Coordinates of C-alpha atoms and ligand atoms in Angstrom, one line a residue:
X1 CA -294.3 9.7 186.5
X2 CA -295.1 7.1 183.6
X3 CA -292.9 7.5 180.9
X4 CA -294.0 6.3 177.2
X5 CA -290.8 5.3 174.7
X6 CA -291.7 6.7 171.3
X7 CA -289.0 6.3 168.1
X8 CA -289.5 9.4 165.8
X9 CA -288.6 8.8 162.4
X10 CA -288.5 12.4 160.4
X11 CA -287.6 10.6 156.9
X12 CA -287.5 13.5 154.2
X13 CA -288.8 16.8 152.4
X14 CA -290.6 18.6 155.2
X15 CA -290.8 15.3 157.5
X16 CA -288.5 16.9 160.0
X17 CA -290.6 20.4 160.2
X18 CA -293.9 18.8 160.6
X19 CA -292.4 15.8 163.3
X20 CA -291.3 18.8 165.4
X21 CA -294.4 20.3 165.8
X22 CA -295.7 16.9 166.5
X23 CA -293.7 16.6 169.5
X24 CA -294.2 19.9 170.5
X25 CA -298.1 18.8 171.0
X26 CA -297.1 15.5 172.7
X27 CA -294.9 17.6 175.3
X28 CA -297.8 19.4 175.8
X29 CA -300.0 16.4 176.7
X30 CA -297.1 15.0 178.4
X31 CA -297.3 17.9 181.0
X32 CA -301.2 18.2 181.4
X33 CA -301.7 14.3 181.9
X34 CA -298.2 14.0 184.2
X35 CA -296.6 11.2 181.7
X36 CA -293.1 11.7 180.4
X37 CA -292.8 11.2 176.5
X38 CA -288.6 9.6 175.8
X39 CA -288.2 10.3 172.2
X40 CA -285.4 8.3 170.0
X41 CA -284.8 9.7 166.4
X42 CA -283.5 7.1 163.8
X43 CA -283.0 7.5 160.0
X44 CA -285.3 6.1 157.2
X45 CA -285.8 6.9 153.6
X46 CA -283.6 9.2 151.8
X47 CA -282.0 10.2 154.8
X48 CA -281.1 7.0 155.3
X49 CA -279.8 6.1 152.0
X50 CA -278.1 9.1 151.9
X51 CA -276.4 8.0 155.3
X52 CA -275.7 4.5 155.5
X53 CA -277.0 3.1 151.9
X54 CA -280.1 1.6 153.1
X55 CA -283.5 2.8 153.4
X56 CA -284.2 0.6 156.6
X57 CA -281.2 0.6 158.5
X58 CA -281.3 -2.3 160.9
X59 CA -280.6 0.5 164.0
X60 CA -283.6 1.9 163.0
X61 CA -286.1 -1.3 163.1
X62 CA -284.4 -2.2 166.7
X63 CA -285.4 1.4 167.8
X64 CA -288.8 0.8 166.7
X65 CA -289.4 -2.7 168.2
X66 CA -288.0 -1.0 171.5
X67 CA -290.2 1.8 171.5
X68 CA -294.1 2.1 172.7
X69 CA -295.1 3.4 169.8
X70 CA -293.2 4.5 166.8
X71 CA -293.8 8.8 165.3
X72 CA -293.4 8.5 161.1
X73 CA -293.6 11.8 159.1
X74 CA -292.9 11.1 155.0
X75 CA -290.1 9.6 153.1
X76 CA -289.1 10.5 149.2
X77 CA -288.3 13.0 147.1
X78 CA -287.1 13.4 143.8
X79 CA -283.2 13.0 145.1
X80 CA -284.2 9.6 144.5
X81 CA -286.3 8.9 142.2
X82 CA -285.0 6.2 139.6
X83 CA -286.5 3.5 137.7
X84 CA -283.4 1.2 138.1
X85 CA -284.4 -1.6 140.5
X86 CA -281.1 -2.9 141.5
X87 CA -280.8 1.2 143.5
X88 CA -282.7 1.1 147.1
X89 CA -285.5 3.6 147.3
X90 CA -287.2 5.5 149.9
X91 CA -290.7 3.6 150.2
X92 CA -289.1 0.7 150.5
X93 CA -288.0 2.3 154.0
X94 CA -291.5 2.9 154.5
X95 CA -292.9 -0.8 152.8
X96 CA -290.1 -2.7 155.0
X97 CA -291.1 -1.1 158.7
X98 CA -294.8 -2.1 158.1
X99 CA -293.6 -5.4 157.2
X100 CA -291.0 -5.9 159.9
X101 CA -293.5 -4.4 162.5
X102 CA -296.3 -6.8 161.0
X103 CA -298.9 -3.7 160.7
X104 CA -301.0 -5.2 158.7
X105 CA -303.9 -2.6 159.5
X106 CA -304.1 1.3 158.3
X107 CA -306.7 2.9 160.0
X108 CA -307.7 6.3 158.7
X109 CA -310.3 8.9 159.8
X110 CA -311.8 11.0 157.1
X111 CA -313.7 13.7 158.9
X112 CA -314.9 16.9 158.3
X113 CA -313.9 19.7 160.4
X114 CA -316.9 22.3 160.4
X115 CA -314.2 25.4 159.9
X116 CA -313.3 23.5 157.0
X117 CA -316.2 22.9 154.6
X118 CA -315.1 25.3 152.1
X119 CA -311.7 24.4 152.0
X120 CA -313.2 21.5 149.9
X121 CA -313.2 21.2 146.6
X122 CA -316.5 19.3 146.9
X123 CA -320.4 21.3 147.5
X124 CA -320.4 21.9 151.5
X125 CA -323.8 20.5 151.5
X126 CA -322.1 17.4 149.9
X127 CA -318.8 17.1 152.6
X128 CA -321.0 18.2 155.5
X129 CA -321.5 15.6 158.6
X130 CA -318.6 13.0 156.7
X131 CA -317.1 10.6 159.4
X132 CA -315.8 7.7 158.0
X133 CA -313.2 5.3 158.1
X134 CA -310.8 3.2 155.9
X135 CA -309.5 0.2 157.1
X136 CA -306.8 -0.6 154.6
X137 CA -305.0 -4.0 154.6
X138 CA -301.5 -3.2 154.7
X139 CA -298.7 -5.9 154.3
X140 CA -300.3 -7.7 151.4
X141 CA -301.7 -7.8 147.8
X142 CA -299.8 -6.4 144.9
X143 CA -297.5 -4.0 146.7
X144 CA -295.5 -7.4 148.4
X145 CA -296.6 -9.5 145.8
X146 CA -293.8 -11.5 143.4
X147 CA -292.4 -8.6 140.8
X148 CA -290.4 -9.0 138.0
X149 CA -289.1 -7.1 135.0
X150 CA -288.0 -9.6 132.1
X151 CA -286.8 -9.2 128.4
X152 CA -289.3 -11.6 126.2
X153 CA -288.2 -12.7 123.0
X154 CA -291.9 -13.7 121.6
X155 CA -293.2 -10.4 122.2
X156 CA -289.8 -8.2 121.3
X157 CA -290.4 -10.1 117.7
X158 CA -294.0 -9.3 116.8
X159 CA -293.3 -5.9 118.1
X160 CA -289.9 -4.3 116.3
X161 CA -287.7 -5.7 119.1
X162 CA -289.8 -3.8 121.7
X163 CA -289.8 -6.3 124.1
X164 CA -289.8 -5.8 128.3
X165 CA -292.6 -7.0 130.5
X166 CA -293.0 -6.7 133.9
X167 CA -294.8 -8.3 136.2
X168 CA -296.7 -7.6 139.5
X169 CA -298.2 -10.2 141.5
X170 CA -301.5 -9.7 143.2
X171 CA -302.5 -12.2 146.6
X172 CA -304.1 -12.7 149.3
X173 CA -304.1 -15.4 152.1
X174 CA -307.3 -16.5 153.5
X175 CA -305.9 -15.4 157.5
X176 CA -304.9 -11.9 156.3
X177 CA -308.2 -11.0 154.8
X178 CA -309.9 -12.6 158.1
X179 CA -307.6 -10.2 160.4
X180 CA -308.1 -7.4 158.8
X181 CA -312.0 -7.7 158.5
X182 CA -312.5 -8.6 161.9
X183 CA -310.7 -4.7 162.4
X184 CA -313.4 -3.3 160.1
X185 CA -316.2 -5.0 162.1
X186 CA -314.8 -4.0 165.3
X187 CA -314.2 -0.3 164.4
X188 CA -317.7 -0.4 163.6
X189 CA -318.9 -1.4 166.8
X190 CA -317.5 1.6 168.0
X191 CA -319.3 3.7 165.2
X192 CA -321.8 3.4 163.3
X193 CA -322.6 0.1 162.4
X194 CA -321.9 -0.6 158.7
X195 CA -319.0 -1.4 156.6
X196 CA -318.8 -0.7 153.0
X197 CA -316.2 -4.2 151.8
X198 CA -314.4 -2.9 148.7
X199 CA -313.4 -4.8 146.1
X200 CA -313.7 -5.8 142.3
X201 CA -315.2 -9.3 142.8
X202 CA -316.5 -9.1 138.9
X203 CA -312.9 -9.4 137.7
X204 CA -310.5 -10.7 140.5
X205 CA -310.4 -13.9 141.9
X206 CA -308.1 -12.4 144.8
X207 CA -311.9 -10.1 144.9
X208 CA -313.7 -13.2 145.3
X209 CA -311.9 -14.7 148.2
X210 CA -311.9 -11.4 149.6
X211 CA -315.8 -11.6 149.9
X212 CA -316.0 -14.9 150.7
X213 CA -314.0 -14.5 153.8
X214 CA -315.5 -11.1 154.2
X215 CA -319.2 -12.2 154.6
X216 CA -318.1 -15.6 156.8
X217 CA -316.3 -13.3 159.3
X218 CA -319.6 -11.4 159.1
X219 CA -322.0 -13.8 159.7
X220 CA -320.4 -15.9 162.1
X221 CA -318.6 -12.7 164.3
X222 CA -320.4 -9.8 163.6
X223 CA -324.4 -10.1 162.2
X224 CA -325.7 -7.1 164.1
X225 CA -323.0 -4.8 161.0
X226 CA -324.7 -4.0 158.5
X227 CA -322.4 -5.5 155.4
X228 CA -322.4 -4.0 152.0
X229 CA -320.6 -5.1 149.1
X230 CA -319.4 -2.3 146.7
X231 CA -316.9 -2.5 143.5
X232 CA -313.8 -0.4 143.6
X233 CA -315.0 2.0 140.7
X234 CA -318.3 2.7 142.0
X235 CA -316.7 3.9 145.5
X236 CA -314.1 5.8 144.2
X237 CA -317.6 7.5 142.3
X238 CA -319.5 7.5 145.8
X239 CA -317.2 9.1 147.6
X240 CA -317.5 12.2 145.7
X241 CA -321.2 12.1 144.9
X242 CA -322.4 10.7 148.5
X243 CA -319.4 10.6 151.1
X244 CA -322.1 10.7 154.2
X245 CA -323.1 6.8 152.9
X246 CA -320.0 5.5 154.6
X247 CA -319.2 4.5 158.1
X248 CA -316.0 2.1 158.0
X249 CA -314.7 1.1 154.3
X250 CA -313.0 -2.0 154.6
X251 CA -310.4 -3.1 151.3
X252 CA -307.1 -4.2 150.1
X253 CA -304.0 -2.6 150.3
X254 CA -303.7 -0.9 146.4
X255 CA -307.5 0.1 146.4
X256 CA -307.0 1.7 150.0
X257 CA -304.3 3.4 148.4
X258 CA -305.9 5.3 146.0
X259 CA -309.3 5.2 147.8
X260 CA -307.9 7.1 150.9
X261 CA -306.1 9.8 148.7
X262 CA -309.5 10.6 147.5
X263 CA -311.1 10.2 150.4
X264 CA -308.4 12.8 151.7
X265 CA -309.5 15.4 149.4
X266 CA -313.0 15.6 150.5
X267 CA -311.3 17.2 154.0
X268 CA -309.8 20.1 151.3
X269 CA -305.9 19.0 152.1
X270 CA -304.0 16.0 152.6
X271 CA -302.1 18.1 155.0
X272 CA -305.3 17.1 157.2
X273 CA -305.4 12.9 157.1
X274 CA -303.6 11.0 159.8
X275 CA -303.1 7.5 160.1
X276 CA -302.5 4.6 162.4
X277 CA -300.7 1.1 161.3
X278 CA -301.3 -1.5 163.9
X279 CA -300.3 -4.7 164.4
X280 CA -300.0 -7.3 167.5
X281 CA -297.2 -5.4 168.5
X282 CA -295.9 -1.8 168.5
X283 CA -298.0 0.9 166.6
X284 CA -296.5 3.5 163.8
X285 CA -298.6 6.5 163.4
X286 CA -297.9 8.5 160.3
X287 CA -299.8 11.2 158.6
X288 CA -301.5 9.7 154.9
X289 CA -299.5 12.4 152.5
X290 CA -296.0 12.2 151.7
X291 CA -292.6 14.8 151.9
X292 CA -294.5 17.4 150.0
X293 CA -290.7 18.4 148.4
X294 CA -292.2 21.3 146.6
X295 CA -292.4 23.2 149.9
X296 CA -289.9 21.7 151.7
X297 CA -287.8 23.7 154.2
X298 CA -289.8 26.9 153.2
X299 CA -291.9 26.7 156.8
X300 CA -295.3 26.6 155.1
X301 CA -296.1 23.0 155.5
X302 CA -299.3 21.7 157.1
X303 CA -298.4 20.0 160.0
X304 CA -302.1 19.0 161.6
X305 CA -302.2 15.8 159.9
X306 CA -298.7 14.5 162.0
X307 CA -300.7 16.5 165.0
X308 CA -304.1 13.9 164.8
X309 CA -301.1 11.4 164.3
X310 CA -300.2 12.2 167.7
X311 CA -303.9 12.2 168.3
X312 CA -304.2 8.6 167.0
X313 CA -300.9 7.5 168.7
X314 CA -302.2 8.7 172.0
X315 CA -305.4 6.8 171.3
X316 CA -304.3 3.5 170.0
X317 CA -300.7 3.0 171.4
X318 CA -301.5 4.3 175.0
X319 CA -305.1 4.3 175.2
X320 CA -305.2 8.0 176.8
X321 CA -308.6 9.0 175.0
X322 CA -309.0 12.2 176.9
X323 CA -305.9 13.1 175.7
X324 CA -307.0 11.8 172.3
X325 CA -310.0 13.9 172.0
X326 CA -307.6 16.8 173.8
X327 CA -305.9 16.8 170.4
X328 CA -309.0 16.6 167.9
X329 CA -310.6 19.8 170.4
X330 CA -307.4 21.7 170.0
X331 CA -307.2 21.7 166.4
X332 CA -311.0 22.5 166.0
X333 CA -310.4 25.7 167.8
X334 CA -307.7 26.8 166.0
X335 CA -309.3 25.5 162.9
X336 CA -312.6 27.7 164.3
X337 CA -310.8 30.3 165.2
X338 CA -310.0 31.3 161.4
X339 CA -305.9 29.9 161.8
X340 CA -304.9 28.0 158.5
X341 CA -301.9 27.0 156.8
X342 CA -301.3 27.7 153.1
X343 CA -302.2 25.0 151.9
X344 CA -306.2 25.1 153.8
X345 CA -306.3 29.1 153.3
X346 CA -309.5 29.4 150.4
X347 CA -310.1 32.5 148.6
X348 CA -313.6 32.0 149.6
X349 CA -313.0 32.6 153.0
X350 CA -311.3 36.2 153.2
X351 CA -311.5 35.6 157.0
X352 CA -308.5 32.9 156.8
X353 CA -305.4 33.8 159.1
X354 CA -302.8 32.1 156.9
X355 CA -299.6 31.2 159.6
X356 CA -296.5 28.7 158.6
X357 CA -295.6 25.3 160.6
X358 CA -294.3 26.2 163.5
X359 CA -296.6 29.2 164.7
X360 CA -299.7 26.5 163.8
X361 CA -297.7 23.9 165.9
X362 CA -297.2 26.4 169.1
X363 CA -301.1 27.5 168.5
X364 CA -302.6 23.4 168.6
X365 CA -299.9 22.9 171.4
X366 CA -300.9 26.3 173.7
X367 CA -304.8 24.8 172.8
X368 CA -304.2 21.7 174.4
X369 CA -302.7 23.3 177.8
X370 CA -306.6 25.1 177.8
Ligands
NAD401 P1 -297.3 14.4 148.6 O1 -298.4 14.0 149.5 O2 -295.9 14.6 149.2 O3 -297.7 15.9 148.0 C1 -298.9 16.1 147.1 C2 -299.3 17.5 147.2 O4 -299.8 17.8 148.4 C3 -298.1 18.5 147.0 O5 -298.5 19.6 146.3 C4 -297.7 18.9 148.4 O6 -297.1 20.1 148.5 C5 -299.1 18.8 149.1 N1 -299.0 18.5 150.5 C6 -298.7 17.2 151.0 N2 -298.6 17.3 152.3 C7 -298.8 18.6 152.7 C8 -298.8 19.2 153.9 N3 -298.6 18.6 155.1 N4 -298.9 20.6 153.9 C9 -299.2 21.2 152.8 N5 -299.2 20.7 151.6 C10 -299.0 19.3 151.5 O7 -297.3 13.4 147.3 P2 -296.3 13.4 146.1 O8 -296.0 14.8 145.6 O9 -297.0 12.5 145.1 O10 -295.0 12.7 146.6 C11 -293.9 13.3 147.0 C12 -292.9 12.3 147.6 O11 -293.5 11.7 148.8 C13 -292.6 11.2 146.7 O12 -291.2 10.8 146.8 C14 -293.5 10.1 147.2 O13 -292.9 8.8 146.9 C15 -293.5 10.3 148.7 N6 -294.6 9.8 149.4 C16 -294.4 9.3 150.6 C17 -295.4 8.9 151.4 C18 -295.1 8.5 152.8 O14 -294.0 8.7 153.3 N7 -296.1 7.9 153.5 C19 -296.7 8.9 150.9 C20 -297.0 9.4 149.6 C21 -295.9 9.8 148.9

């Protein structure tokens, strides 16, 4: 029997409930498909600092580069919150694996499940048929850029001795923008044919090299994609007035940020978004929202989103796409079959069977067995 090495890092809030239920669906695979799954838990986040000081511990990143593929739920919380700099902080758990791992590319579905059009806060006939993707570049821009906080004596002056300023550095390298576009144009292969490059080329000069490189990866790799050029604002508007435009939206790291969140909202619940980080070397698959610590531990939490993690994981890490698609079936049935968590339950659908995490896990799980 093959067996697949997968590192599962819980992290925080209700991390550890919705991981569980994500293994609970790989066993499940595991025994219809004949492949043993070896799990290895490690610490990151809260957890983490909580334990040993350090978001990242190093035990943790050798676990990972060991593994075939590496299981993420959420870090954070308000535990640790704190705006002093010099005190470590979950995300930087999170911001350190991507980096270590070099996973410089987030891929993540935004698709409509037909059970699920009025969970939406957007018109049914406006979510209906949605299938896109967002292919968000990942170890660069502003969120690894050069940051500082300062005291400025000019400015404290002129202002009644008011006088911090911080500073965030936004860049981009001509190779990272090439990599990550090339993913874009490739997803689309698979798709539809167009990507939708995202940027805010009227203001930023980082924007500018961005479509430069964007459009010369285009037209010397990939003509037959259609290539459109949108600014950040208008997307973040056209996703809401006309989601069904877009087949693969390509963009840096803080506008996929935002733009994914968004995007995540036309499917009525982050609880629904998964994600995949890939690199040259071993994948992380992650759902998009975070610990969720306002329902942590309470067994409500959504855990689909860690489930077509799984989905992704089996997909991209160990290219088992009848497995894959095993995953995305199972959840449409339960989804079709009225099952929802709290969190996807609508008061316009009195039909809804609202169940917690662990009866939704065992239904996706019993699904996939057929
Ligand atoms: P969040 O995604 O954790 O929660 C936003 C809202 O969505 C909350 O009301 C929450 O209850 C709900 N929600 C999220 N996931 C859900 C699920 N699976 N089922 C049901 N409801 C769900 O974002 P936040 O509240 O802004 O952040 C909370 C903590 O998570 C913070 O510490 C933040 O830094 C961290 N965070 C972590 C990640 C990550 O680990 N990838 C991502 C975003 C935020």
């Amino acid at each position: 029997m093959e067996t697949k090495k997968i590192c599962l890092l819980p992290g925080d809030g209700i991390g550890p409930e919705i991981i569980a239920e994500g293994v609970k669906v790989l066993d499940a695979v595991g025994k219809k498909y004949d492949v043993a799954f070896d799990y290895e838990e490690a610490l990151i986040g809260g957890c983490a600092i909580d334990a040993v000081g350090n978001p990242l511990p190093e035990e943790t990143l050798d676990a990972a580069r060991a593994s075939d593929a590496v299981l993420l739920a959420a870090v954070g919380g308000p535990k640790w919150d704190t705006t002093d700099s010099s005190k470590p902080r979950p995300e930087q758990g999170l911001l350190g694996i991507r980096k270590q791992l070099g996973l410089y590319t987030n891929l993540r579905p935004v698709r409509i499940f037909d059970a699920l059009r009025d969970a939406s806060t957007l018109k049914p006939a406006v979510v209906e048929g949605v299938d896109l993707v967002i292919v968000r570049e990942l170890t660069g821009g502003l969120y690894f850029g050069h940051r500082e906080r300062f005291y400025d004596e000019e400015g404290a002056g002129a202002h009644g001795g008011r006088g911090q300023r911080a500073v965030d550095t936004l860049e981009y390298r001509e190779y990272e923008i090439e990599r990550i576009a090339r993913q874009a144009f490739r997803a689309a292969q698979s798709r539809h044919g167009r990507v939708h490059s995202i940027d805010k080329a009227n203001v930023l000069d980082t924007s500018r090299l961005w479509r430069e490189v964007v459009h010369r990866v285009h037209d010397e790799e990939f003509p037959e994609i259609e290539l459109v050029d949108m600014l950040v604002d208008n997307t973040a508007m056209q996703l809401v007035n006309n989601p069904r435009q877009f087949d693969v939206i390509v963009t840096e790291n803080m506008f996929g940020d935002i733009l994914s969140d968004e995007a995540a909202q036309i499917t009525g619940s982050l609880g629904m978004l998964a994600s995949a980080s890939l690199g040259d070397g071993v994948g992380l698959f992650e759902p998009s929202h975070g610990s969720a610590p306002d329902i942590a531990g309470r067994g409500i939490a959504n855990p689909l989103a860690q489930i077509l993690s799984v989905g992704m994981m089996l997909q991209y890490a160990f290219g088992m796409v009848d497995a894959a698609n095993d995953v995305t079936r199972a959840v449409s049935q339960v989804l079709d079959e009225g099952w929802r968590t709290g969190d996807l339950a609508t008061s316009a659908t009195p039909a809804d069977k609202v169940m917690g995490t662990v009866a939704m896990g065992d239904l996706v799980a019993r699904h996939i067995a057929g």
